[in-house]
PDB file of C-alpha atoms in Angstrom:
ATOM      1  CA  MET A   1      13.645  -0.519   2.117  1.00 64.00           C
ATOM      2  CA  GLU A   2      13.971  -0.226   5.857  1.00 84.00           C
ATOM      3  CA  PRO A   3      16.209  -2.930   7.364  1.00 88.00           C
ATOM      4  CA  LEU A   4      13.818  -3.198  10.336  1.00 89.00           C
ATOM      5  CA  VAL A   5      10.913  -4.077   8.019  1.00 90.00           C
ATOM      6  CA  GLU A   6      12.920  -6.714   6.198  1.00 90.00           C
ATOM      7  CA  GLU A   7      14.266  -8.372   9.348  1.00 91.00           C
ATOM      8  CA  ALA A   8      10.879  -8.426  11.091  1.00 90.00           C
ATOM      9  CA  ALA A   9       9.123  -9.736   7.966  1.00 91.00           C
ATOM     10  CA  LYS A  10      11.656 -12.537   7.418  1.00 91.00           C
ATOM     11  CA  LYS A  11      10.867 -13.906  10.875  1.00 90.00           C
ATOM     12  CA  ALA A  12       7.098 -13.336  10.753  1.00 89.00           C
ATOM     13  CA  ALA A  13       4.659 -16.147  10.034  1.00 88.00           C
ATOM     14  CA  VAL A  14       1.631 -13.903  10.525  1.00 92.00           C
ATOM     15  CA  ALA A  15       0.904 -10.206  10.088  1.00 94.00           C
ATOM     16  CA  TRP A  16      -1.879  -7.809  11.013  1.00 93.00           C
ATOM     17  CA  LEU A  17      -3.346  -5.978   8.021  1.00 94.00           C
ATOM     18  CA  ALA A  18      -5.381  -2.771   8.064  1.00 92.00           C
ATOM     19  CA  VAL A  19      -7.008  -2.266   4.668  1.00 94.00           C
ATOM     20  CA  PRO A  20      -8.723   1.090   4.031  1.00 92.00           C
ATOM     21  CA  GLY A  21     -12.492   0.677   4.134  1.00 89.00           C
ATOM     22  CA  ALA A  22     -12.386  -3.004   5.190  1.00 85.00           C
ATOM     23  CA  GLY A  23     -13.073  -2.564   8.908  1.00 85.00           C
ATOM     24  CA  PRO A  24     -10.752  -3.450  11.788  1.00 87.00           C
ATOM     25  CA  SER A  25      -7.322  -4.998  11.342  1.00 89.00           C
ATOM     26  CA  TYR A  26      -7.178  -8.737  10.805  1.00 92.00           C
ATOM     27  CA  LEU A  27      -4.555 -11.452  11.130  1.00 92.00           C
ATOM     28  CA  VAL A  28      -3.220 -13.329   8.075  1.00 94.00           C
ATOM     29  CA  TRP A  29      -0.687 -16.071   7.391  1.00 92.00           C
ATOM     30  CA  CYS A  30       2.114 -14.705   5.233  1.00 93.00           C
ATOM     31  CA  ALA A  31       5.636 -15.322   3.999  1.00 93.00           C
ATOM     32  CA  TRP A  32       8.444 -12.947   3.043  1.00 94.00           C
ATOM     33  CA  LEU A  33       9.777 -13.768  -0.428  1.00 93.00           C
ATOM     34  CA  GLY A  34      11.521 -11.632  -3.042  1.00 89.00           C
ATOM     35  CA  GLY A  35      11.439  -8.460  -0.945  1.00 91.00           C
ATOM     36  CA  SER A  36       7.661  -8.626  -0.407  1.00 94.00           C
ATOM     37  CA  LEU A  37       5.117 -10.140   1.920  1.00 95.00           C
ATOM     38  CA  LEU A  38       2.902 -12.702   0.155  1.00 95.00           C
ATOM     39  CA  VAL A  39      -0.652 -13.390   1.362  1.00 95.00           C
ATOM     40  CA  VAL A  40      -3.004 -16.050  -0.045  1.00 95.00           C
ATOM     41  CA  SER A  41      -6.770 -15.552   0.279  1.00 95.00           C
ATOM     42  CA  GLY A  42      -9.898 -17.048  -1.195  1.00 92.00           C
ATOM     43  CA  PRO A  43     -12.004 -20.227  -1.052  1.00 91.00           C
ATOM     44  CA  GLY A  44     -10.393 -22.845   1.142  1.00 88.00           C
ATOM     45  CA  GLU A  45      -7.865 -20.291   2.382  1.00 91.00           C
ATOM     46  CA  GLN A  46      -7.921 -17.363   4.793  1.00 93.00           C
ATOM     47  CA  ALA A  47     -10.172 -14.359   4.355  1.00 93.00           C
ATOM     48  CA  ALA A  48      -8.511 -11.035   3.555  1.00 93.00           C
ATOM     49  CA  PRO A  49     -11.406  -8.597   3.135  1.00 93.00           C
ATOM     50  CA  GLY A  50     -10.685  -5.821   0.652  1.00 93.00           C
ATOM     51  CA  LEU A  51      -7.018  -6.666   0.180  1.00 94.00           C
ATOM     52  CA  ALA A  52      -7.173  -7.674  -3.494  1.00 90.00           C
ATOM     53  CA  GLU A  53      -9.152  -4.543  -4.395  1.00 92.00           C
ATOM     54  CA  SER A  54      -7.024  -2.126  -2.375  1.00 91.00           C
ATOM     55  CA  GLY A  55      -3.909  -0.375  -3.581  1.00 90.00           C
ATOM     56  CA  THR A  56      -2.420   0.028  -0.107  1.00 93.00           C
ATOM     57  CA  ALA A  57      -2.506  -1.575   3.327  1.00 94.00           C
ATOM     58  CA  GLU A  58      -0.895  -1.010   6.697  1.00 93.00           C
ATOM     59  CA  VAL A  59       1.117  -4.021   7.857  1.00 94.00           C
ATOM     60  CA  THR A  60       1.943  -4.604  11.511  1.00 92.00           C
ATOM     61  CA  LEU A  61       4.496  -7.218  12.512  1.00 92.00           C
ATOM     62  CA  ARG A  62       4.965  -8.570  15.995  1.00 89.00           C
ATOM     63  CA  GLY A  63       7.874 -10.291  17.701  1.00 83.00           C
ATOM     64  CA  ASP A  64       8.214 -13.708  19.289  1.00 79.00           C
ATOM     65  CA  HIS A  65       6.595 -12.539  22.523  1.00 80.00           C
ATOM     66  CA  GLY A  66       3.653 -10.743  20.908  1.00 77.00           C
ATOM     67  CA  GLY A  67       4.994  -7.201  21.151  1.00 82.00           C
ATOM     68  CA  ARG A  68       4.610  -4.950  18.152  1.00 85.00           C
ATOM     69  CA  ILE A  69       7.866  -4.361  16.314  1.00 89.00           C
ATOM     70  CA  VAL A  70       6.990  -2.270  13.269  1.00 91.00           C
ATOM     71  CA  THR A  71       4.056  -0.896  11.273  1.00 91.00           C
ATOM     72  CA  TRP A  72       4.587   0.087   7.639  1.00 92.00           C
ATOM     73  CA  THR A  73       2.605   1.075   4.564  1.00 94.00           C
ATOM     74  CA  ALA A  74       2.563  -1.444   1.728  1.00 94.00           C
ATOM     75  CA  THR A  75       1.531  -1.237  -1.902  1.00 95.00           C
ATOM     76  CA  VAL A  76      -0.710  -4.171  -2.805  1.00 95.00           C
ATOM     77  CA  GLU A  77      -0.399  -6.046  -6.090  1.00 95.00           C
ATOM     78  CA  THR A  78      -2.316  -9.154  -7.144  1.00 95.00           C
ATOM     79  CA  LEU A  79      -0.076 -11.750  -8.778  1.00 94.00           C
ATOM     80  CA  ASP A  80      -1.214 -13.033 -12.169  1.00 94.00           C
ATOM     81  CA  PRO A  81      -1.019 -16.853 -12.465  1.00 93.00           C
ATOM     82  CA  ALA A  82       0.388 -16.427 -15.995  1.00 93.00           C
ATOM     83  CA  GLY A  83       3.007 -13.905 -14.881  1.00 93.00           C
ATOM     84  CA  GLU A  84       6.706 -14.271 -14.229  1.00 94.00           C
ATOM     85  CA  ALA A  85       6.398 -13.287 -10.548  1.00 93.00           C
ATOM     86  CA  TRP A  86       3.878 -16.108 -10.017  1.00 92.00           C
ATOM     87  CA  SER A  87       6.159 -18.778 -11.457  1.00 92.00           C
ATOM     88  CA  GLU A  88       9.068 -17.492  -9.377  1.00 93.00           C
ATOM     89  CA  LEU A  89       7.389 -16.861  -5.999  1.00 93.00           C
ATOM     90  CA  VAL A  90       4.309 -19.066  -5.640  1.00 92.00           C
ATOM     91  CA  PRO A  91       6.132 -22.451  -5.723  1.00 91.00           C
ATOM     92  CA  GLN A  92       8.374 -21.167  -2.912  1.00 91.00           C
ATOM     93  CA  LEU A  93       5.305 -19.951  -1.010  1.00 91.00           C
ATOM     94  CA  ALA A  94       3.598 -23.337  -1.431  1.00 90.00           C
ATOM     95  CA  GLY A  95       6.754 -24.995  -0.063  1.00 88.00           C
ATOM     96  CA  LYS A  96       6.521 -22.902   3.102  1.00 86.00           C
ATOM     97  CA  ARG A  97       2.939 -24.013   3.703  1.00 84.00           C
ATOM     98  CA  LEU A  98       2.948 -26.729   6.354  1.00 76.00           C
ATOM     99  CA  ASN A  99      -0.264 -28.480   5.369  1.00 78.00           C
ATOM    100  CA  GLY A 100      -0.112 -27.925   1.628  1.00 73.00           C
ATOM    101  CA  GLY A 101      -0.273 -30.558  -1.031  1.00 73.00           C
ATOM    102  CA  ALA A 102       1.347 -31.294  -4.352  1.00 76.00           C
ATOM    103  CA  ASP A 103      -1.302 -29.333  -6.253  1.00 86.00           C
ATOM    104  CA  LEU A 104      -1.414 -26.327  -3.908  1.00 89.00           C
ATOM    105  CA  ALA A 105      -0.045 -23.772  -6.395  1.00 89.00           C
ATOM    106  CA  ALA A 106      -2.440 -25.031  -9.085  1.00 90.00           C
ATOM    107  CA  ARG A 107      -5.397 -24.694  -6.680  1.00 91.00           C
ATOM    108  CA  TRP A 108      -4.328 -21.160  -5.822  1.00 92.00           C
ATOM    109  CA  ALA A 109      -4.126 -20.316  -9.543  1.00 92.00           C
ATOM    110  CA  THR A 110      -7.702 -21.406 -10.210  1.00 92.00           C
ATOM    111  CA  GLY A 111      -9.611 -20.088  -7.217  1.00 88.00           C
ATOM    112  CA  CYS A 112      -7.522 -17.940  -4.904  1.00 93.00           C
ATOM    113  CA  VAL A 113      -5.748 -14.593  -4.877  1.00 95.00           C
ATOM    114  CA  VAL A 114      -2.069 -14.224  -4.052  1.00 95.00           C
ATOM    115  CA  SER A 115      -1.362 -10.652  -2.979  1.00 96.00           C
ATOM    116  CA  ARG A 116       2.110  -9.153  -2.907  1.00 96.00           C
ATOM    117  CA  LEU A 117       2.630  -6.456  -0.265  1.00 95.00           C
ATOM    118  CA  THR A 118       5.746  -4.416  -0.953  1.00 94.00           C
ATOM    119  CA  PRO A 119       6.977  -1.620   1.320  1.00 93.00           C
ATOM    120  CA  ALA A 120       5.939   1.688  -0.276  1.00 89.00           C
ATOM    121  CA  ASP A 121       8.835   3.716  -1.660  1.00 84.00           C
ATOM    122  CA  GLY A 122       9.710   6.663   0.530  1.00 78.00           C
ATOM    123  CA  ALA A 123       6.955   5.946   3.053  1.00 77.00           C
ATOM    124  CA  PRO A 124       8.220   6.363   6.612  1.00 80.00           C
ATOM    125  CA  LEU A 125       7.568   3.749   9.249  1.00 86.00           C
ATOM    126  CA  LEU A 126       4.336   4.500  11.054  1.00 84.00           C
ATOM    127  CA  PRO A 127       4.693   5.517  14.702  1.00 84.00           C
ATOM    128  CA  LEU A 128       3.729   2.917  17.255  1.00 78.00           C
ATOM    129  CA  PRO A 129       0.641   3.949  19.258  1.00 75.00           C
ATOM    130  CA  GLU A 130       0.904   4.802  22.931  1.00 78.00           C
ATOM    131  CA  ASP A 131      -1.973   2.547  24.000  1.00 76.00           C
ATOM    132  CA  SER A 132      -2.356  -1.206  23.555  1.00 73.00           C
ATOM    133  CA  GLN A 133      -5.163  -0.843  20.996  1.00 71.00           C
ATOM    134  CA  ALA A 134      -6.854  -3.842  22.590  1.00 77.00           C
ATOM    135  CA  ALA A 135     -10.532  -4.041  21.681  1.00 78.00           C
ATOM    136  CA  PRO A 136     -13.169  -5.389  24.042  1.00 82.00           C
ATOM    137  CA  PRO A 137     -14.447  -8.846  23.116  1.00 81.00           C
ATOM    138  CA  LYS A 138     -17.393  -8.895  20.735  1.00 81.00           C
ATOM    139  CA  PRO A 139     -20.650 -10.188  22.210  1.00 84.00           C
ATOM    140  CA  SER A 140     -21.313 -13.791  21.290  1.00 85.00           C
ATOM    141  CA  PRO A 141     -23.957 -16.378  22.135  1.00 84.00           C
ATOM    142  CA  ALA A 142     -21.091 -18.809  22.719  1.00 81.00           C
ATOM    143  CA  THR A 143     -20.062 -17.078  25.933  1.00 70.00           C
ATOM    144  CA  ARG A 144     -21.646 -18.095  29.192  1.00 72.00           C
ATOM    145  CA  LEU A 145     -21.035 -17.776  32.872  1.00 72.00           C
ATOM    146  CA  PRO A 146     -18.842 -20.615  34.083  1.00 74.00           C
ATOM    147  CA  LYS A 147     -20.310 -23.187  36.461  1.00 76.00           C
ATOM    148  CA  ARG A 148     -18.927 -23.580  39.900  1.00 75.00           C
ATOM    149  CA  PRO A 149     -16.244 -26.258  40.057  1.00 75.00           C
ATOM    150  CA  PHE A 150     -17.317 -29.790  40.930  1.00 73.00           C
ATOM    151  CA  ARG A 151     -16.561 -30.815  44.491  1.00 71.00           C
ATOM    152  CA  LEU A 152     -16.516 -34.461  45.483  1.00 71.00           C
ATOM    153  CA  HIS A 153     -17.077 -33.802  49.168  1.00 72.00           C
ATOM    154  CA  LYS A 154     -17.225 -30.979  51.632  1.00 69.00           C
ATOM    155  CA  VAL A 155     -14.208 -30.275  53.740  1.00 66.00           C
ATOM    156  CA  ARG A 156     -15.219 -29.640  57.311  1.00 70.00           C
ATOM    157  CA  GLY A 157     -13.265 -28.082  60.070  1.00 67.00           C
ATOM    158  CA  ALA A 158      -9.958 -29.807  60.790  1.00 59.00           C
ATOM    159  CA  ARG A 159      -9.874 -32.156  63.798  1.00 63.00           C
ATOM    160  CA  ARG A 160      -7.299 -31.779  66.479  1.00 58.00           C
TER     161      ARG A 160
END
């Protein structure tokens, strides 16, 4: 495993995922445990379109100031609630969740998917793109032209 991937992932609270066939990249909450990035998705949790069904994903991690640090290819595995990896990793993951509860791991076991993203063996780090890859904002009915600021009174020419 690349040391850069491990160091960036240990410090990351969120990651950008690009899943083949799932559309544009999306942001997810994650945690680095046991040499893998863990992502929870499902009802009552974040959406991760296509992640559970995919075998691979591209993971992009950013630094404290928003700049991209590394992009790598991950193999995706869904953790089985009856498996050994679940009993080892999911309680730690639930402990890292700020607004979790006592029954968080049990709720994840019944209705959610915990995906384990492990750096692919032998896969090189993906080159960082030259451009910013910023997309224009999507049209929305929520956007409107701002009103002019409220003015209590008019300021006339200064007296001498």
